[in-house]
Amino acid sequence: MSNALAIATVSEALRLLLAENLGPEIDEAVNVETRRPPTEPPAVPTITVFLYQVTPNASLRNHDAPTRAADGTLLRRPTAAVDLHYLITGYGEESELTGQRLIGAVVRTLHESPTLSRELIEQAVLNSSHLAGSDLAVSPQRVRFTPTQMDIDETSKLWGMLHHTPYALSVVYQATLVLLEGRADPAAGKPVLRRTVTAVPGLRPRLERIASRPTGADDTTTPTEGPVPLGRDLVLTGTGLAAGPVTADLGPRQVPVPAEHVTDTQVVLTPPDDLPPGPHRLRLVYGGAARGLESNAATLARQPSLVGQPELADRAGDDLVSGTLELRLDTPVGEEQRVELLLDELRPPEDRRAHSHRFRAPFPAPEPDDAHALRLPFKDVRPTAYLVRVQVDGVPSVIEPAADGTFAGPAIDLTAPRSDQD
């Protein structure tokens, strides 16, 4: 997901990609510019990169629907999926075939490197002050360029739009996919008391279910499904899992699995304590005689827990309260993870719905001294007691159940000014 600067960032990154990859075939200075083809041919060798059309992506244009509930409440942040269409033109001395040589270098570059790398996008943003704030570099969706085949009639129509601009040798590329995320914050998801997951069997080796149980518990302990907090072992069930020595490819970690914890239908492993919160891909990779064999990929949600109680660092207002909460998690949070503070009224009256609030932490976050510590601002909430959750990349923190079937904490009481609480 990216903000509204993504389209311009793709154009600048494409310009930079072409400018840095003209050699060794082109050994002279070339201007690479993000502009429409000029009405007068440039005096020096030039490549123009012209974004002439932005279209909805046919596959994902309705992927986020519906975004609102029947009462109009925003359920998920709207996301526009678009494709970008570029006309790339080469200019130069015709007697030296400069334009043809430039187009050859463009085609070779985009066939050799069709995807914009994160490093290239970051460099494009740093080189352009008008792109400050672009977050395309951290988007999980990579932009890929594919050539567009156009016949004479389509080419004539395209150049016909460029009034008083003479035709020059050019190529057309489509950039797929750019996801533009909306600014509105959706309503916070309600706490979940129970989960039901259905597994679909498939080919072997096949992971069918991911559950967890307390670390060190014996096989008589029934594993439970859902997000996995610290202090729990993963219990993976499926078919054909004992194909050989196995390592769990778990997000950024590789976790060896002892042979005694592997059977044909079950694998038990302990995730690393420093595994960041949020969703992670889990795949079993085999060695020995089965070297190169891999299971299907499944998704594990690492769930953070608050250590101690949240503390109110500062407070302002009486009728509506604003301030900053200081919290500490049992798992480290990465600099590029999206963090949100969720506040749900702890004991609402029976005649109305509970107040719920969602606050996004600054992104990208400044590099912290302690990856476990968070300072999360909130604004304009009613002074009452709130259940406190921290959501990291979509995975909310652990909450404590109460004896009456509701939730007990972690909580923060905002009914009194901080001076009174002290």
Coordinates of C-alpha atoms in Angstrom, one line a residue:
M1 CA 0.0 0.0 0.0
S2 CA 1.3 3.5 -0.8
N3 CA 0.2 7.1 -0.5
A4 CA -0.7 9.5 -3.4
L5 CA 3.0 10.1 -4.2
A6 CA 3.4 6.6 -5.5
I7 CA 2.6 7.4 -9.2
A8 CA 5.1 10.2 -9.4
T9 CA 7.6 8.0 -7.5
V10 CA 7.3 5.3 -10.1
S11 CA 8.0 7.8 -12.9
E12 CA 11.1 9.2 -11.2
A13 CA 12.4 5.7 -10.4
L14 CA 11.9 4.6 -14.0
R15 CA 13.8 7.7 -15.2
L16 CA 16.6 6.8 -12.8
L17 CA 16.6 3.2 -13.8
L18 CA 17.1 4.1 -17.5
A19 CA 19.7 6.8 -16.8
E20 CA 21.9 4.4 -14.8
N21 CA 21.8 1.5 -17.3
L22 CA 22.5 3.0 -20.7
G23 CA 26.1 1.7 -20.8
P24 CA 28.1 0.1 -22.1
E25 CA 26.4 0.4 -25.4
I26 CA 25.8 4.2 -25.1
D27 CA 29.1 6.0 -24.3
E28 CA 27.9 9.6 -24.6
A29 CA 26.0 11.9 -22.2
V30 CA 22.2 11.4 -22.5
N31 CA 19.4 13.4 -20.9
V32 CA 16.7 11.2 -19.4
E33 CA 13.7 13.4 -18.7
T34 CA 10.1 12.7 -17.3
R35 CA 8.2 14.9 -19.8
R36 CA 6.1 14.6 -22.9
P37 CA 7.8 14.3 -26.2
P38 CA 9.0 17.7 -27.3
T39 CA 7.6 19.5 -30.4
E40 CA 11.1 20.2 -31.5
P41 CA 13.7 17.4 -31.4
P42 CA 16.3 18.1 -28.7
A43 CA 19.8 19.2 -29.8
V44 CA 21.5 16.5 -27.6
P45 CA 20.7 12.8 -27.1
T46 CA 17.6 12.5 -25.0
I47 CA 15.1 10.0 -23.7
T48 CA 11.7 11.2 -22.6
V49 CA 9.6 9.2 -20.2
F50 CA 6.0 10.3 -20.6
L51 CA 3.1 8.9 -18.4
Y52 CA 0.3 9.3 -20.8
Q53 CA -2.4 7.3 -19.1
V54 CA -3.5 5.9 -15.7
T55 CA -6.1 3.0 -15.7
P56 CA -7.8 0.9 -13.1
N57 CA -6.2 -2.5 -12.7
A58 CA -8.7 -5.0 -14.1
S59 CA -7.9 -7.8 -11.6
L60 CA -7.8 -5.8 -8.3
R61 CA -10.0 -2.8 -8.9
N62 CA -12.7 -4.2 -6.6
H63 CA -10.4 -6.2 -4.3
D64 CA -11.1 -4.0 -1.3
A65 CA -14.9 -4.1 -1.7
P66 CA -16.9 -3.6 0.5
T67 CA -15.2 -0.9 2.4
R68 CA -18.2 0.2 4.6
A69 CA -20.8 -1.5 6.7
A70 CA -24.6 -1.1 6.1
D71 CA -24.6 1.9 8.5
G72 CA -21.8 3.6 6.7
T73 CA -19.0 2.7 9.1
L74 CA -15.7 2.4 7.4
L75 CA -14.5 -1.2 7.7
R76 CA -11.3 -1.1 5.8
R77 CA -9.2 1.6 4.2
P78 CA -10.1 2.1 0.6
T79 CA -7.3 1.2 -1.9
A80 CA -7.2 2.1 -5.6
A81 CA -5.4 -0.4 -7.8
V82 CA -4.0 1.3 -10.9
D83 CA -1.7 0.6 -13.9
L84 CA 0.5 3.2 -15.4
H85 CA 1.2 3.5 -19.1
Y86 CA 4.4 5.1 -20.3
L87 CA 5.6 6.3 -23.7
I88 CA 9.4 6.2 -23.9
T89 CA 11.0 8.0 -26.8
G90 CA 14.6 8.3 -28.0
Y91 CA 16.0 11.4 -29.7
G92 CA 19.4 12.0 -31.3
E93 CA 21.4 12.3 -34.5
E94 CA 19.6 10.2 -37.1
S95 CA 22.7 9.7 -39.2
E96 CA 24.3 8.0 -36.2
L97 CA 21.1 6.1 -35.4
T98 CA 21.2 7.6 -31.9
G99 CA 17.5 7.3 -31.3
Q100 CA 17.5 3.6 -32.3
R101 CA 20.5 2.9 -30.0
L102 CA 18.8 4.6 -27.1
I103 CA 15.5 2.6 -27.6
G104 CA 17.6 -0.5 -27.8
A105 CA 19.2 0.3 -24.4
V106 CA 15.7 1.0 -22.9
V107 CA 14.3 -2.3 -24.1
R108 CA 17.4 -4.2 -22.8
T109 CA 17.2 -2.5 -19.4
L110 CA 13.5 -3.1 -18.8
H111 CA 13.8 -6.7 -20.0
E112 CA 16.8 -7.3 -17.7
S113 CA 15.4 -5.4 -14.7
P114 CA 11.6 -5.3 -15.1
T115 CA 10.9 -4.7 -11.4
L116 CA 11.6 -1.5 -9.4
S117 CA 13.8 -2.4 -6.5
R118 CA 13.4 -0.9 -3.1
E119 CA 16.9 0.6 -3.2
L120 CA 16.1 2.3 -6.5
I121 CA 12.9 3.8 -5.2
E122 CA 14.6 5.1 -2.1
Q123 CA 17.3 6.7 -4.2
A124 CA 14.6 8.3 -6.4
V125 CA 12.9 9.8 -3.3
L126 CA 16.1 11.1 -1.9
N127 CA 17.0 12.8 -5.2
S128 CA 13.7 14.6 -5.4
S129 CA 12.5 16.9 -2.7
H130 CA 9.0 17.0 -4.2
L131 CA 8.7 13.2 -3.4
A132 CA 9.5 13.6 0.3
G133 CA 7.0 11.5 2.2
S134 CA 6.5 8.8 -0.4
D135 CA 6.3 5.3 1.1
L136 CA 6.3 3.3 -2.1
A137 CA 9.7 1.7 -1.1
V138 CA 8.1 -0.2 1.8
S139 CA 5.0 -1.3 -0.1
P140 CA 4.9 -5.1 -0.3
Q141 CA 3.6 -4.8 -3.9
R142 CA 6.5 -4.4 -6.3
V143 CA 5.9 -2.4 -9.6
R144 CA 6.8 -4.4 -12.7
F145 CA 7.1 -3.1 -16.3
T146 CA 5.9 -5.1 -19.3
P147 CA 6.0 -4.0 -23.0
T148 CA 2.7 -3.1 -24.7
Q149 CA 2.3 -4.2 -28.3
M150 CA 0.7 -1.6 -30.4
D151 CA -0.2 -1.7 -34.1
I152 CA 0.1 1.2 -36.5
D153 CA -3.4 2.4 -35.9
E154 CA -3.0 2.4 -32.1
T155 CA 0.3 4.1 -32.4
S156 CA -1.2 6.7 -34.7
K157 CA -4.0 7.5 -32.2
L158 CA -1.5 7.8 -29.3
W159 CA 0.7 10.2 -31.2
G160 CA -2.3 12.0 -32.5
M161 CA -3.1 13.1 -28.9
L162 CA 0.2 14.9 -28.9
H163 CA -0.7 17.9 -31.0
H164 CA 2.1 19.4 -33.1
T165 CA 4.5 16.8 -31.9
P166 CA 6.2 14.9 -34.7
Y167 CA 6.5 11.1 -34.4
A168 CA 9.8 9.7 -33.1
L169 CA 10.8 6.1 -32.5
S170 CA 9.3 5.0 -29.2
V171 CA 8.2 2.1 -27.1
V172 CA 5.2 1.7 -24.7
Y173 CA 5.4 0.0 -21.3
Q174 CA 2.8 -0.8 -18.7
A175 CA 3.7 -0.5 -15.0
T176 CA 1.7 -3.0 -12.8
L177 CA 0.6 -2.6 -10.0
V178 CA 0.4 0.5 -7.9
L179 CA -1.9 0.5 -4.9
L180 CA -3.0 3.9 -3.6
E181 CA -4.2 3.7 0.0
G182 CA -6.9 6.0 1.3
R183 CA -6.4 8.4 4.2
A184 CA -9.5 7.6 6.3
D185 CA -9.0 5.3 9.3
P186 CA -11.4 2.4 9.6
A187 CA -13.2 1.5 12.7
A188 CA -11.2 -0.7 15.1
G189 CA -12.0 -4.4 14.9
K190 CA -13.7 -5.7 18.0
P191 CA -11.9 -8.2 20.3
V192 CA -12.4 -11.8 19.4
L193 CA -13.4 -14.4 22.1
R194 CA -13.1 -17.5 19.9
R195 CA -12.0 -18.5 16.4
T196 CA -13.0 -21.2 13.9
V197 CA -10.6 -22.2 11.2
T198 CA -11.2 -24.7 8.4
A199 CA -8.3 -26.5 6.8
V200 CA -8.3 -27.7 3.2
P201 CA -6.2 -30.8 2.4
G202 CA -3.9 -30.8 -0.6
L203 CA -0.7 -32.3 -2.0
R204 CA 2.1 -33.7 0.1
P205 CA 4.0 -32.5 2.0
R206 CA 1.1 -30.4 3.0
L207 CA 0.5 -28.1 6.0
E208 CA -3.1 -28.1 6.9
R209 CA -3.3 -26.5 10.3
I210 CA -1.2 -24.2 12.6
A211 CA -1.9 -24.3 16.3
S212 CA 0.0 -23.6 19.4
R213 CA 0.4 -24.8 23.0
P214 CA 2.5 -23.6 26.0
T215 CA 6.2 -24.3 25.6
G216 CA 7.2 -27.6 27.1
A217 CA 3.6 -28.9 27.3
D218 CA 3.2 -32.6 26.5
D219 CA 1.1 -34.2 23.7
T220 CA -1.9 -34.4 26.0
T221 CA -2.3 -30.7 25.9
T222 CA -4.8 -29.7 23.2
P223 CA -3.3 -27.0 20.8
T224 CA -5.3 -23.9 20.1
E225 CA -5.6 -22.0 16.9
G226 CA -5.2 -18.2 16.4
P227 CA -2.4 -15.7 16.8
V228 CA 0.7 -17.1 18.7
P229 CA 2.0 -15.1 21.6
L230 CA 5.5 -15.5 23.2
G231 CA 5.9 -18.7 25.3
R232 CA 4.1 -21.1 23.0
D233 CA 5.2 -23.9 20.7
L234 CA 3.9 -24.2 17.2
V235 CA 2.1 -27.5 16.5
L236 CA 1.9 -28.0 12.7
T237 CA -0.4 -30.8 11.4
G238 CA -0.6 -32.1 7.8
T239 CA 0.4 -35.0 5.6
G240 CA 3.8 -36.3 4.5
L241 CA 5.7 -34.0 6.9
A242 CA 8.4 -36.6 7.8
A243 CA 10.0 -36.5 4.3
G244 CA 13.5 -35.9 5.8
P245 CA 15.5 -33.5 8.0
V246 CA 13.4 -30.4 8.2
T247 CA 13.9 -26.7 8.8
A248 CA 11.1 -24.2 9.3
D249 CA 11.4 -21.1 7.1
L250 CA 9.6 -18.7 9.4
G251 CA 9.5 -15.1 8.1
P252 CA 13.1 -13.8 8.4
R253 CA 14.2 -16.8 10.5
Q254 CA 15.3 -20.4 9.7
V255 CA 14.4 -22.7 12.6
P256 CA 15.9 -26.2 12.7
V257 CA 13.4 -28.8 14.0
P258 CA 14.7 -31.7 16.1
A259 CA 14.0 -35.1 14.5
E260 CA 12.1 -36.3 17.6
H261 CA 9.6 -33.5 17.1
V262 CA 8.7 -34.6 13.5
T263 CA 6.1 -37.3 12.5
D264 CA 4.4 -37.8 9.2
T265 CA 1.3 -35.8 10.5
Q266 CA 2.8 -33.4 13.0
V267 CA 5.8 -31.0 13.5
V268 CA 6.4 -29.2 16.8
L269 CA 8.8 -26.3 16.9
T270 CA 9.5 -23.2 19.1
P271 CA 9.5 -19.9 17.3
P272 CA 12.4 -17.5 18.1
D273 CA 11.7 -15.1 21.0
D274 CA 12.8 -12.1 18.8
L275 CA 10.4 -12.9 16.0
P276 CA 8.7 -9.6 15.3
P277 CA 4.9 -9.4 15.8
G278 CA 2.7 -9.5 12.8
P279 CA 2.0 -12.1 10.0
H280 CA 4.8 -14.3 8.8
R281 CA 5.0 -16.9 6.1
L282 CA 5.8 -20.4 7.3
R283 CA 7.2 -23.2 5.1
L284 CA 8.9 -26.5 5.8
V285 CA 12.1 -27.0 3.9
Y286 CA 13.6 -30.5 3.7
G287 CA 17.2 -31.7 3.5
G288 CA 18.9 -35.1 3.2
A289 CA 17.5 -37.4 0.5
A290 CA 14.5 -35.0 0.2
R291 CA 16.8 -32.0 -0.4
G292 CA 14.9 -29.3 -2.4
L293 CA 11.5 -30.5 -1.2
E294 CA 9.3 -27.8 0.3
S295 CA 5.8 -27.8 1.9
N296 CA 3.1 -25.4 0.9
A297 CA 3.3 -22.0 2.7
A298 CA 1.0 -21.1 5.5
T299 CA 0.6 -17.9 7.5
L300 CA 1.5 -17.5 11.2
A301 CA 0.4 -14.4 13.2
R302 CA 2.9 -13.6 15.9
Q303 CA 0.9 -11.8 18.6
P304 CA 2.5 -9.2 20.9
S305 CA 1.7 -8.8 24.5
L306 CA 2.0 -5.7 26.7
V307 CA 4.5 -6.0 29.5
G308 CA 3.1 -4.3 32.6
Q309 CA 0.4 -1.6 32.4
P310 CA 0.3 1.2 29.9
E311 CA 1.3 4.6 31.4
L312 CA 0.0 8.0 30.5
A313 CA 3.1 10.1 29.6
D314 CA 1.1 13.4 29.1
R315 CA -2.5 14.5 29.1
A316 CA -4.4 17.5 27.9
G317 CA -8.1 18.4 28.0
D318 CA -11.0 17.5 30.2
D319 CA -14.2 17.0 28.1
L320 CA -12.0 15.3 25.4
V321 CA -8.7 13.9 26.3
S322 CA -5.5 13.9 24.2
G323 CA -2.1 12.6 25.2
T324 CA 0.6 9.9 24.8
L325 CA 0.6 6.4 26.1
E326 CA 3.9 4.7 26.9
L327 CA 3.8 0.9 26.4
R328 CA 6.2 -2.0 26.3
L329 CA 5.9 -5.1 24.2
D330 CA 7.4 -8.6 24.9
T331 CA 8.5 -8.8 21.2
P332 CA 10.6 -6.2 19.3
V333 CA 8.9 -4.0 16.7
G334 CA 10.7 -3.3 13.4
E335 CA 11.2 0.2 12.1
E336 CA 9.1 -0.5 9.0
Q337 CA 6.1 -2.1 10.8
R338 CA 2.8 -0.3 10.9
V339 CA 1.6 0.2 14.5
E340 CA -1.8 1.3 15.6
L341 CA -3.3 2.0 19.1
L342 CA -6.8 0.6 19.7
L343 CA -8.9 1.9 22.6
D344 CA -12.2 0.3 23.4
E345 CA -14.4 1.5 26.2
L346 CA -14.0 -1.0 29.0
R347 CA -17.4 -0.8 30.7
P348 CA -19.9 1.0 28.5
P349 CA -23.5 1.6 29.7
E350 CA -26.2 -0.8 28.3
D351 CA -28.1 2.0 26.5
R352 CA -25.3 2.7 23.9
R353 CA -22.5 1.1 22.0
A354 CA -19.0 1.2 23.4
H355 CA -16.7 4.0 22.3
S356 CA -13.9 2.7 20.1
H357 CA -10.9 4.6 18.7
R358 CA -8.0 3.8 16.4
F359 CA -4.8 5.9 16.2
R360 CA -2.0 5.3 13.7
A361 CA 1.5 5.7 15.0
P362 CA 3.9 7.9 12.9
F363 CA 5.2 6.0 9.9
P364 CA 8.0 5.3 9.2
A365 CA 8.8 5.4 12.9
P366 CA 11.9 7.1 14.2
E367 CA 14.7 4.6 15.1
P368 CA 14.0 3.8 18.8
D369 CA 16.5 3.2 21.5
D370 CA 14.5 0.2 22.7
A371 CA 12.6 -1.8 20.0
H372 CA 10.3 -3.1 22.8
A373 CA 9.2 0.4 23.9
L374 CA 6.4 2.4 22.2
R375 CA 5.1 5.9 22.6
L376 CA 1.7 6.1 20.9
P377 CA -0.3 9.4 20.7
F378 CA -4.1 9.6 21.0
K379 CA -6.4 12.5 20.5
D380 CA -9.9 13.7 21.5
V381 CA -11.3 10.6 23.4
R382 CA -13.9 10.8 26.0
P383 CA -12.6 10.5 29.6
T384 CA -13.4 7.0 30.7
A385 CA -11.6 3.6 31.2
Y386 CA -10.4 1.9 28.0
L387 CA -9.2 -1.5 27.0
V388 CA -5.7 -1.0 25.4
R389 CA -4.5 -3.0 22.4
V390 CA -1.5 -2.4 20.1
Q391 CA -1.9 -3.7 16.6
V392 CA 1.3 -4.4 14.7
D393 CA 0.9 -5.1 10.9
G394 CA -2.8 -6.0 11.6
V395 CA -2.2 -8.4 14.5
P396 CA -3.6 -7.0 17.8
S397 CA -1.9 -7.6 21.2
V398 CA -3.1 -10.1 23.8
I399 CA -6.0 -9.1 26.0
E400 CA -6.9 -10.6 29.4
P401 CA -10.4 -12.2 29.7
A402 CA -12.6 -11.5 32.7
A403 CA -14.5 -14.0 34.8
D404 CA -17.8 -12.6 33.4
G405 CA -16.9 -13.4 29.8
T406 CA -15.8 -9.8 28.9
F407 CA -12.3 -8.3 29.0
A408 CA -10.2 -7.3 32.0
G409 CA -7.2 -5.5 30.5
P410 CA -4.7 -4.2 29.8
A411 CA -6.5 -0.9 30.5
I412 CA -6.0 2.8 31.1
D413 CA -8.3 5.0 33.1
L414 CA -8.7 8.5 31.6
T415 CA -11.5 9.7 33.9
A416 CA -9.3 11.8 36.1
P417 CA -6.5 14.3 35.2
R418 CA -3.0 12.9 35.5
S419 CA -2.3 15.0 38.6
D420 CA -5.1 13.2 40.4
Q421 CA -3.9 9.8 39.2
D422 CA -0.5 10.5 40.6

